[in-house]
PDB file of N, CA, C and O in Angstrom:
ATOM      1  N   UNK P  10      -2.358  -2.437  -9.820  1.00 83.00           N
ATOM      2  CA  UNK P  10      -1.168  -3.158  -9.420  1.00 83.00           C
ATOM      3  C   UNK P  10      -0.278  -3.364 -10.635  1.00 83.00           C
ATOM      4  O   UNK P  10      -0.589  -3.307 -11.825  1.00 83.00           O
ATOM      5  N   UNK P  11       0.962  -3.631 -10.039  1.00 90.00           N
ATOM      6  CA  UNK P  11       2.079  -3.261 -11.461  1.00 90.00           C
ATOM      7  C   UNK P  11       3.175  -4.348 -11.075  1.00 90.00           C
ATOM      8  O   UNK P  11       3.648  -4.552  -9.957  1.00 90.00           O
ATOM      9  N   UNK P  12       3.544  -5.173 -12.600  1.00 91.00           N
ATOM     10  CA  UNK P  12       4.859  -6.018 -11.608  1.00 91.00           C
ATOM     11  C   UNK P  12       5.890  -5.361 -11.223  1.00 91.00           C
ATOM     12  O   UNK P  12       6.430  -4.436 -11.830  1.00 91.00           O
ATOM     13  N   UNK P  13       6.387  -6.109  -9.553  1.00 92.00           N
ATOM     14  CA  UNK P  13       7.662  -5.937  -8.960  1.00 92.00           C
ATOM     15  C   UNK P  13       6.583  -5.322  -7.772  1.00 92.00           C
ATOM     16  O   UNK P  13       7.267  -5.177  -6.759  1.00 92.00           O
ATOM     17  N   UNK P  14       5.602  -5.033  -7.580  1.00 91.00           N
ATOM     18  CA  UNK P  14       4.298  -4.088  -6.372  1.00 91.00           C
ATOM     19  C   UNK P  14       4.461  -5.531  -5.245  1.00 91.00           C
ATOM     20  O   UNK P  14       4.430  -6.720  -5.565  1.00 91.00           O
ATOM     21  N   UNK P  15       4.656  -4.867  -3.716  1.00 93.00           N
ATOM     22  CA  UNK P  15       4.519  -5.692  -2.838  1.00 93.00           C
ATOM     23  C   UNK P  15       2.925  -6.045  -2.414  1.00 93.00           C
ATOM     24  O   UNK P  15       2.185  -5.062  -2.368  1.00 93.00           O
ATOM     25  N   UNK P  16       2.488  -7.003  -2.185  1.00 94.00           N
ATOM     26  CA  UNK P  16       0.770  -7.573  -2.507  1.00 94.00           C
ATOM     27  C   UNK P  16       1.042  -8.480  -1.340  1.00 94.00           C
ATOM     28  O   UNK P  16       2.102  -9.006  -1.000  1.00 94.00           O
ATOM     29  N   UNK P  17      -0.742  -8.577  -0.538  1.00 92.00           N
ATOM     30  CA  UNK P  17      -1.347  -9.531   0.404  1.00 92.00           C
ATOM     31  C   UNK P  17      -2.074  -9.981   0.062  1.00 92.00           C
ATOM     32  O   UNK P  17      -3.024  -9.362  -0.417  1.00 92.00           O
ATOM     33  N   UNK P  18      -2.012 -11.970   0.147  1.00 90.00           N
ATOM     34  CA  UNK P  18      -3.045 -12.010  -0.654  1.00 90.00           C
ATOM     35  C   UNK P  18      -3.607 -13.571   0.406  1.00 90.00           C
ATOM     36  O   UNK P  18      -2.894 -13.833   1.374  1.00 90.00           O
ATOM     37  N   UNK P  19      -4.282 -14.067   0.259  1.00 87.00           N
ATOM     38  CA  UNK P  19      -5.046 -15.566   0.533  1.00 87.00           C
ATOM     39  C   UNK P  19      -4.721 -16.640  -0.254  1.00 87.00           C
ATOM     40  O   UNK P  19      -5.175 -16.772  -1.390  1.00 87.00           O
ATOM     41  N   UNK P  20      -3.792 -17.602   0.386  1.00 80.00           N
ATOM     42  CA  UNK P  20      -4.014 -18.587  -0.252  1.00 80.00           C
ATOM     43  C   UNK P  20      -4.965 -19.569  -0.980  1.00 80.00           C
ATOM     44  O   UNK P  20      -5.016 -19.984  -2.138  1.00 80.00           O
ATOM     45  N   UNK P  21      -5.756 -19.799   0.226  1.00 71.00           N
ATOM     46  CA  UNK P  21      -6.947 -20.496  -0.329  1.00 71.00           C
ATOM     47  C   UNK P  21      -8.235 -19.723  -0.588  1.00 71.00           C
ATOM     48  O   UNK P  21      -8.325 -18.497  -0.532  1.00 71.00           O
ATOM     49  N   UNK P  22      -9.125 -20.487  -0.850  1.00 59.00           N
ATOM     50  CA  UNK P  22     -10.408 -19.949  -1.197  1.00 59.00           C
ATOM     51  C   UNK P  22     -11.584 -20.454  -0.870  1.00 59.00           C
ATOM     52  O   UNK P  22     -12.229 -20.627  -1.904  1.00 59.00           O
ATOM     53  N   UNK P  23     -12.255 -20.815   0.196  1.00 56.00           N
ATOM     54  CA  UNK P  23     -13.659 -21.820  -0.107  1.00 56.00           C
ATOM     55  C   UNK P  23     -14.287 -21.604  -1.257  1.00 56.00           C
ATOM     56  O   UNK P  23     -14.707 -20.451  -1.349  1.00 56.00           O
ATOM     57  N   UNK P  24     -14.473 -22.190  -2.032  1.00 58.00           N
ATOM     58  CA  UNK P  24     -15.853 -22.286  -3.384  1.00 58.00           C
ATOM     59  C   UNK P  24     -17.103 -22.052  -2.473  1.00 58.00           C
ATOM     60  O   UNK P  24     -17.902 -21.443  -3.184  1.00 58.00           O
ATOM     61  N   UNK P  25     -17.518 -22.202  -1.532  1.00 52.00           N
ATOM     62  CA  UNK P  25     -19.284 -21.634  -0.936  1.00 52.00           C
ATOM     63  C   UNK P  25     -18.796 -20.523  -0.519  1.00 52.00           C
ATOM     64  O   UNK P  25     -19.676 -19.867  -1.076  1.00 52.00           O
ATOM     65  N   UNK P  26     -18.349 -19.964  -0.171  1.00 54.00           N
ATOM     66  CA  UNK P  26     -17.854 -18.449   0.551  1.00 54.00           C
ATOM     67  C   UNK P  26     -17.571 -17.296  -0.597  1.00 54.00           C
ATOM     68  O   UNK P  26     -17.162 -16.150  -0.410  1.00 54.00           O
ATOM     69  N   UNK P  27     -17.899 -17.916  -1.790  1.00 57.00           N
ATOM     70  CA  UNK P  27     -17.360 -16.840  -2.724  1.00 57.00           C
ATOM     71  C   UNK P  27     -17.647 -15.450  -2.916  1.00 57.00           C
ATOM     72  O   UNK P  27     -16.772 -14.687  -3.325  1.00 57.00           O
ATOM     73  N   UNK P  28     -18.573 -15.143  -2.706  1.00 59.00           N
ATOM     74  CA  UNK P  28     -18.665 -13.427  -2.729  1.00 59.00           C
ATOM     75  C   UNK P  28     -18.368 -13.049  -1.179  1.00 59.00           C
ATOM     76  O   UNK P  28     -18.849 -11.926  -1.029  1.00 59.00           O
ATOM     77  N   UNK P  29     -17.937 -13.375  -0.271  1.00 55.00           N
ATOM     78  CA  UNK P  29     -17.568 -12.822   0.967  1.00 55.00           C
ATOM     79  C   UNK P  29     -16.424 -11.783   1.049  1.00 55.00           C
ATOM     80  O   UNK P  29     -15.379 -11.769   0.399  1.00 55.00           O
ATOM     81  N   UNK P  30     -16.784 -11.062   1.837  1.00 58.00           N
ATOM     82  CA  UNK P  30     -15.941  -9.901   1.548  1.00 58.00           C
ATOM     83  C   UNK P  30     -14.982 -10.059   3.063  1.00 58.00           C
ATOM     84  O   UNK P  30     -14.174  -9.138   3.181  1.00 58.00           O
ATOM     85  N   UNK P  31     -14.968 -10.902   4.009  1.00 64.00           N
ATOM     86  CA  UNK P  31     -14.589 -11.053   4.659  1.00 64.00           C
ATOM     87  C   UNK P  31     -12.906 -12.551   5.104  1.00 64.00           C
ATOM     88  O   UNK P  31     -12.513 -13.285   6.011  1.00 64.00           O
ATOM     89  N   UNK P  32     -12.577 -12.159   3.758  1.00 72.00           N
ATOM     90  CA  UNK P  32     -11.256 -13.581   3.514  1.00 72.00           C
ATOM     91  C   UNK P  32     -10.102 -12.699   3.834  1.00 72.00           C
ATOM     92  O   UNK P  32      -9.809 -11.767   3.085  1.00 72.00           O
ATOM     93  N   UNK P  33      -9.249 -13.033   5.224  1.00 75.00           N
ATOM     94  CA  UNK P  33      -7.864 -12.407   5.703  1.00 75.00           C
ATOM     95  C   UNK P  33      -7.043 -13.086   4.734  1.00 75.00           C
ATOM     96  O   UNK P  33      -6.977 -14.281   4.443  1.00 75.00           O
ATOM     97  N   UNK P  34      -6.167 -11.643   4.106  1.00 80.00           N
ATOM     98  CA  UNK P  34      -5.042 -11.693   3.220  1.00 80.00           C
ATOM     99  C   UNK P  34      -3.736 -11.581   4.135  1.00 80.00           C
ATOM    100  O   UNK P  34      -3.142 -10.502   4.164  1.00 80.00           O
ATOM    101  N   UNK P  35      -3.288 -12.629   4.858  1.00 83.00           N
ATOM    102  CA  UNK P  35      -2.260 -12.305   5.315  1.00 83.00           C
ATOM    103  C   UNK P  35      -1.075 -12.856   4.896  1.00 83.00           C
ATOM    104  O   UNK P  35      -0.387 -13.340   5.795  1.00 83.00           O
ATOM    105  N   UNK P  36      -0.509 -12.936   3.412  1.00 88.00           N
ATOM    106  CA  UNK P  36       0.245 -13.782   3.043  1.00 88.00           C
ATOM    107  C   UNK P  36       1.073 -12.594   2.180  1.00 88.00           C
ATOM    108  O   UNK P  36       0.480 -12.075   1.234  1.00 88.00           O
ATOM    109  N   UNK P  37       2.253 -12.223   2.462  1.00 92.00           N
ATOM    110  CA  UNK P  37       3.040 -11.126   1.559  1.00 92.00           C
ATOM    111  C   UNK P  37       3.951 -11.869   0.549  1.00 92.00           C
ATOM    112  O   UNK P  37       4.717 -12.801   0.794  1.00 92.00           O
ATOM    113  N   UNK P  38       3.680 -11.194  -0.767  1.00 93.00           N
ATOM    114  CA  UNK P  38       4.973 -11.714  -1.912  1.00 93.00           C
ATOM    115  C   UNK P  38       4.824 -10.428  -2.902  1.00 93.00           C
ATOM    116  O   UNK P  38       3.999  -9.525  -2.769  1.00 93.00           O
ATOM    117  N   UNK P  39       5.566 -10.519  -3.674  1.00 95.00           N
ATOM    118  CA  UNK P  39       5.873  -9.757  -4.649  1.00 95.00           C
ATOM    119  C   UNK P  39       5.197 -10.199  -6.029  1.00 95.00           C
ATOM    120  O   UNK P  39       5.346 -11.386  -6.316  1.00 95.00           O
ATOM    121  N   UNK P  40       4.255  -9.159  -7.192  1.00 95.00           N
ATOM    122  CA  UNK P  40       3.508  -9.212  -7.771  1.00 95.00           C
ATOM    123  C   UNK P  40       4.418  -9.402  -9.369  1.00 95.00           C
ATOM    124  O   UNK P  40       4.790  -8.459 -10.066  1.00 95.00           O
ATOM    125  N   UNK P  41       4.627 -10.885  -9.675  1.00 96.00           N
ATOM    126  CA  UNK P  41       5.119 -10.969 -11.076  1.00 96.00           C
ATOM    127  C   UNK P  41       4.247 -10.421 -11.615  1.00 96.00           C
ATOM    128  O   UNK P  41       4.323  -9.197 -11.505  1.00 96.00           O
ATOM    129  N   UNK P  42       3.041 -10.945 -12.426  1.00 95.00           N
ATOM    130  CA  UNK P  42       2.680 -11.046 -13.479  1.00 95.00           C
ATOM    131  C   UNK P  42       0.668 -10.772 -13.164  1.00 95.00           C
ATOM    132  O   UNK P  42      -0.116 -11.668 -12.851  1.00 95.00           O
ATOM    133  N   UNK P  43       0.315  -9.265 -13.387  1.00 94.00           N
ATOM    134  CA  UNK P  43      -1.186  -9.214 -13.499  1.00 94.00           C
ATOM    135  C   UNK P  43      -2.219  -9.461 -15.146  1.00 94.00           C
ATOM    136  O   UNK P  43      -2.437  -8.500 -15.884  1.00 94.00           O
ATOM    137  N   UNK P  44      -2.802 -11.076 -15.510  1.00 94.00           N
ATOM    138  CA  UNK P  44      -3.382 -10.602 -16.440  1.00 94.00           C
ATOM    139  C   UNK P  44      -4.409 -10.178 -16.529  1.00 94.00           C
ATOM    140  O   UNK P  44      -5.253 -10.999 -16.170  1.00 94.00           O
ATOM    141  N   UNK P  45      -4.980  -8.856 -16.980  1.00 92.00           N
ATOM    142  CA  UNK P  45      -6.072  -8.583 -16.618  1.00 92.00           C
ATOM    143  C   UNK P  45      -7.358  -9.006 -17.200  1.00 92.00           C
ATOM    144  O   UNK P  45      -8.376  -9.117 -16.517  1.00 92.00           O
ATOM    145  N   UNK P  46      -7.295  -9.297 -18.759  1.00 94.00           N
ATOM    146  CA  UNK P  46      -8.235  -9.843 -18.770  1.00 94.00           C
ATOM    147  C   UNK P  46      -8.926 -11.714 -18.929  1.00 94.00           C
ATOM    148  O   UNK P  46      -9.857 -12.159 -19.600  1.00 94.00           O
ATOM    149  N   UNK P  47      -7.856 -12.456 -17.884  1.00 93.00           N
ATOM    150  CA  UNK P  47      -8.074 -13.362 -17.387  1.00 93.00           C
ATOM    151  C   UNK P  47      -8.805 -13.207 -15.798  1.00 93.00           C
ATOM    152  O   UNK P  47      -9.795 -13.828 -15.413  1.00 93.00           O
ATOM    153  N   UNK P  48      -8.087 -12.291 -15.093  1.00 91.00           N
ATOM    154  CA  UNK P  48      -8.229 -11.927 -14.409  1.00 91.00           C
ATOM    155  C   UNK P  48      -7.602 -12.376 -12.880  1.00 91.00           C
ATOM    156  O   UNK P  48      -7.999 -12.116 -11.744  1.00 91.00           O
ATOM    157  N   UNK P  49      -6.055 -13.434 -13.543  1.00 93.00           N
ATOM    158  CA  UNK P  49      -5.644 -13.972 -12.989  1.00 93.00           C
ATOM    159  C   UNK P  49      -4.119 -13.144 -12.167  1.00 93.00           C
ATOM    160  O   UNK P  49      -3.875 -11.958 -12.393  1.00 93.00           O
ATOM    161  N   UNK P  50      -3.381 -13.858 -11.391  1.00 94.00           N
ATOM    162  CA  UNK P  50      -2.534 -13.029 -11.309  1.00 94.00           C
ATOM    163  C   UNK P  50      -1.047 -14.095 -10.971  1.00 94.00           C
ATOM    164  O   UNK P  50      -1.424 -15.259 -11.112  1.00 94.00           O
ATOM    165  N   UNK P  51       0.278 -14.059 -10.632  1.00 95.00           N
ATOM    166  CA  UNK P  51       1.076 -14.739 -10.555  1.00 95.00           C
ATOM    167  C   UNK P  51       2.023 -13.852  -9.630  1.00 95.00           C
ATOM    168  O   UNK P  51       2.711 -12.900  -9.998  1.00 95.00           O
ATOM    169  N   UNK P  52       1.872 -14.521  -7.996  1.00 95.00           N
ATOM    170  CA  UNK P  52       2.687 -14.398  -7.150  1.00 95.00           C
ATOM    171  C   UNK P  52       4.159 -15.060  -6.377  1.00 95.00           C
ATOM    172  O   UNK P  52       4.241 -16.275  -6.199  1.00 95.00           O
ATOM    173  N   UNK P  53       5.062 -14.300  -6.036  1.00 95.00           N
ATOM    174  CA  UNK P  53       6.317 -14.805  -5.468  1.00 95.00           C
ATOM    175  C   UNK P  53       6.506 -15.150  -4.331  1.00 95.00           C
ATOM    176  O   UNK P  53       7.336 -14.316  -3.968  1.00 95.00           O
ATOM    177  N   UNK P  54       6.330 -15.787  -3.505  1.00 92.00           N
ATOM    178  CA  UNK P  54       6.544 -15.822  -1.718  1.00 92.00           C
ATOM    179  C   UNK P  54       6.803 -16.730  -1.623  1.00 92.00           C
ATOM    180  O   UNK P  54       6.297 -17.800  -1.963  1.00 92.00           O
ATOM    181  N   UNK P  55       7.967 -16.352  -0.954  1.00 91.00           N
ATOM    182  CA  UNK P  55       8.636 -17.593   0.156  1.00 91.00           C
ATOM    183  C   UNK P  55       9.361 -18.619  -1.250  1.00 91.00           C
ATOM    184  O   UNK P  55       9.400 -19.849  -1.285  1.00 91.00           O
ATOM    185  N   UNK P  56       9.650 -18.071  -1.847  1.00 93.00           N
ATOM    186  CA  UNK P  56      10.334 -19.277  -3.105  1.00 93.00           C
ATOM    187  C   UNK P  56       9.303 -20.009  -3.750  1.00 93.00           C
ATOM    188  O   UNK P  56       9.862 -20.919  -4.363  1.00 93.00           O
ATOM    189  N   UNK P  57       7.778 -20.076  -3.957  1.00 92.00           N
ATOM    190  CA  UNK P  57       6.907 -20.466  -4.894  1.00 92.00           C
ATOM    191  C   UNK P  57       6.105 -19.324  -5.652  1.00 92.00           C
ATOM    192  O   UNK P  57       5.726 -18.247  -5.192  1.00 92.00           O
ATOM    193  N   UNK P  58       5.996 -19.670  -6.521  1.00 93.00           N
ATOM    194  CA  UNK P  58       5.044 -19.159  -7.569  1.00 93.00           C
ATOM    195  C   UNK P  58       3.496 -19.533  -7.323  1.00 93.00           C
ATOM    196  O   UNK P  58       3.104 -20.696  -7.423  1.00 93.00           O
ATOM    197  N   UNK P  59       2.788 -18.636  -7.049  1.00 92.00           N
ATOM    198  CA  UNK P  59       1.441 -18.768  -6.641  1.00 92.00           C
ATOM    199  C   UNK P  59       0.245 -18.166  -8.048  1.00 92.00           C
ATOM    200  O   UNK P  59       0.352 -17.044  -8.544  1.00 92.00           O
ATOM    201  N   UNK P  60      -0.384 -18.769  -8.300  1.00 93.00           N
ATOM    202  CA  UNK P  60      -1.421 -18.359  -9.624  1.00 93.00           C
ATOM    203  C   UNK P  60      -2.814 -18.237  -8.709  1.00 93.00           C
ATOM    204  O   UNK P  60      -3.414 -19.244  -8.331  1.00 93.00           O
ATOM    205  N   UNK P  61      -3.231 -16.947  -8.416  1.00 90.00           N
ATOM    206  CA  UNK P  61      -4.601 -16.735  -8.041  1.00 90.00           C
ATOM    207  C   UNK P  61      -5.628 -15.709  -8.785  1.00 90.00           C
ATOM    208  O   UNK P  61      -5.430 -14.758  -9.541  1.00 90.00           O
ATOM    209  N   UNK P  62      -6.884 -16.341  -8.217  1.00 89.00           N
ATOM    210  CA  UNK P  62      -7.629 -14.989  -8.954  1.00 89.00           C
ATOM    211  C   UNK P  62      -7.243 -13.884  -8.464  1.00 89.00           C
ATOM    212  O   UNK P  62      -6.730 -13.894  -7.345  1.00 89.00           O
ATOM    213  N   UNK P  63      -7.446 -12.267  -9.415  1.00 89.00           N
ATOM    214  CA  UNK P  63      -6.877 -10.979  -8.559  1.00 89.00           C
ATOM    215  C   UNK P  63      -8.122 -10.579  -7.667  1.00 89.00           C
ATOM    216  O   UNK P  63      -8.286  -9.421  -7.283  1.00 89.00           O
ATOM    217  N   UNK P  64      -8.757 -11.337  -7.445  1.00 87.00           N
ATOM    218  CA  UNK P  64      -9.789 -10.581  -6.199  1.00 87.00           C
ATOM    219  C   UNK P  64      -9.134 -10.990  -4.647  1.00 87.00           C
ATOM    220  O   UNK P  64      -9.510 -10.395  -3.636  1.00 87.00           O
ATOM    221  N   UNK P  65      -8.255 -11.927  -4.614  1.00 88.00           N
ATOM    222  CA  UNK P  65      -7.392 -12.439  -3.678  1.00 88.00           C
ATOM    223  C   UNK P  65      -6.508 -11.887  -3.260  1.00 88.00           C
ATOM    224  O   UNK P  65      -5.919 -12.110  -2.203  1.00 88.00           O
ATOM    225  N   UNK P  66      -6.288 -11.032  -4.099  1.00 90.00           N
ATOM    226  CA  UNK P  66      -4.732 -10.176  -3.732  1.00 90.00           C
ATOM    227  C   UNK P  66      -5.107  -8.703  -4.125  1.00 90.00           C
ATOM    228  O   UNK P  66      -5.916  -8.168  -4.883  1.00 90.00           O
ATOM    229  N   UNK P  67      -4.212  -8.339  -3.319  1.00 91.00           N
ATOM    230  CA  UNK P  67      -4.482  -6.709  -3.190  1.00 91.00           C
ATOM    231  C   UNK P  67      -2.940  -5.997  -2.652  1.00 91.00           C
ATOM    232  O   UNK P  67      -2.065  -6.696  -2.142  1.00 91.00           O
ATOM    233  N   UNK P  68      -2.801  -4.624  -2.847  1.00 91.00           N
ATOM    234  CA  UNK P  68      -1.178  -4.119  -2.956  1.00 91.00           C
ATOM    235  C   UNK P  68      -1.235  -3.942  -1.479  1.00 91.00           C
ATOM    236  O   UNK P  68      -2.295  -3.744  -0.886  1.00 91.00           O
ATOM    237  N   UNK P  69       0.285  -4.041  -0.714  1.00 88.00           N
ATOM    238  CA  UNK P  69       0.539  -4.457   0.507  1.00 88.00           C
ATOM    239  C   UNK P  69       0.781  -2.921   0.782  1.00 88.00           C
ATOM    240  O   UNK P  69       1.274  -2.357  -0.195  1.00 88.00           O
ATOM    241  N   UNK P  70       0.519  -1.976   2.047  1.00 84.00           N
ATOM    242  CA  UNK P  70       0.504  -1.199   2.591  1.00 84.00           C
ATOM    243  C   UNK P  70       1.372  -0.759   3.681  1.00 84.00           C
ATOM    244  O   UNK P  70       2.301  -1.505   3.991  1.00 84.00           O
ATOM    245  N   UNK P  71       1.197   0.415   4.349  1.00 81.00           N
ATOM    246  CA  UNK P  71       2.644   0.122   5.725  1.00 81.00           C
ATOM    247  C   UNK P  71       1.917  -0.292   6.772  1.00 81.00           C
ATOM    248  O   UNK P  71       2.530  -0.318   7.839  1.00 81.00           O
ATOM    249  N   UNK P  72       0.756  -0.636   6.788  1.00 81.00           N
ATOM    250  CA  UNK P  72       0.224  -1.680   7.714  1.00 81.00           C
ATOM    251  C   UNK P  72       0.915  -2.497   8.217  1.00 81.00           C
ATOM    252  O   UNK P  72       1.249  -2.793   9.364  1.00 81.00           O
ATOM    253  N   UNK P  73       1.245  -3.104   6.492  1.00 80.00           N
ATOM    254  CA  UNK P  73       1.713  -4.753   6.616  1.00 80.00           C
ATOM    255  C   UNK P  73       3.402  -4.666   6.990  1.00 80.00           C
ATOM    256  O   UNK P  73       3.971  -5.698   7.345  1.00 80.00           O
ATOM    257  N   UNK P  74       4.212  -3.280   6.880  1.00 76.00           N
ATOM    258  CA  UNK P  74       5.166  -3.381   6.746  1.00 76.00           C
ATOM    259  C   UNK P  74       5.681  -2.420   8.146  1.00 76.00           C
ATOM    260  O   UNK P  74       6.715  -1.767   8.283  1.00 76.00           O
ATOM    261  N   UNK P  75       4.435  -2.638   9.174  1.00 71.00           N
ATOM    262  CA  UNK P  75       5.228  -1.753  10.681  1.00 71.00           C
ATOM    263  C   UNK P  75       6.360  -2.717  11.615  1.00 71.00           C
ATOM    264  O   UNK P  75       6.152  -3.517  12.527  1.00 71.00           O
ATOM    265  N   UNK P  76       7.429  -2.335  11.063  1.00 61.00           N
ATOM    266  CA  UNK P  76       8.796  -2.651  12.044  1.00 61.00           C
ATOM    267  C   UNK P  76       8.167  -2.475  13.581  1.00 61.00           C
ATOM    268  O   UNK P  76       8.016  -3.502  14.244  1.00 61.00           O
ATOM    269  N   UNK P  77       7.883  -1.484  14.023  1.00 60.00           N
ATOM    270  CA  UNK P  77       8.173  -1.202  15.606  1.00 60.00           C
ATOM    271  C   UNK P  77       7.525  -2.118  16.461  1.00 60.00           C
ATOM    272  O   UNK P  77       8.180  -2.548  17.411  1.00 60.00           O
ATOM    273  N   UNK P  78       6.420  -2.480  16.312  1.00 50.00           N
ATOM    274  CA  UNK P  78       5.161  -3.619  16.607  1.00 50.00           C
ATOM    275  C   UNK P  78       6.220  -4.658  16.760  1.00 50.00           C
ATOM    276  O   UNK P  78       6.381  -5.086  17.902  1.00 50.00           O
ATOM    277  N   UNK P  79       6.992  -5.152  15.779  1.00 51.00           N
ATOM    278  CA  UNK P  79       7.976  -6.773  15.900  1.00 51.00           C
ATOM    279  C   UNK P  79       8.567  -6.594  16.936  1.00 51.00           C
ATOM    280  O   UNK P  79       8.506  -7.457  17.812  1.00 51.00           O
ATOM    281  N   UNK P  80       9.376  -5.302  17.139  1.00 50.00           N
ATOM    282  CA  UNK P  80      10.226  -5.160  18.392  1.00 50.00           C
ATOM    283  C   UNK P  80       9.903  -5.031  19.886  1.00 50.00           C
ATOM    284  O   UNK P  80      10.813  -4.927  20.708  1.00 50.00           O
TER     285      UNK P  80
END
């Protein structure tokens, strides 16, 4: 992932659920800032700045971006 990359990611996180591979990312913003070896990352959506771990977020696809489905 690279800044300005459109990303889905999870807001929250349970602390007991942590290795689950099963947490819906349905939250789209745009990817300021990846550090990698923090391993943190700094997201844009909706007018806030979001600081998560990067296992939370992942680059957004045309999944996330099918027009015809809305209509």
């Amino acid at each position: 992932m690279k800044s300005g990359d459109m990303v889905r990611f999870a807001k929250c996180f349970p602390v007991i659920q942590r290795r689950s591979y099963s947490i819906q990312k349905k939250h789209i913003g745009v990817l300021l800032e990846h550090d990698k070896i923090q391993g943190m990352v700094n997201v844009l959506s909706e007018g806030e700045i979001y600081r998560l771990r990067a296992e939370l977020v992942e680059k957004a696809g045309k999944k996330d971006f099918d027009v015809e489905d809305e209509q």
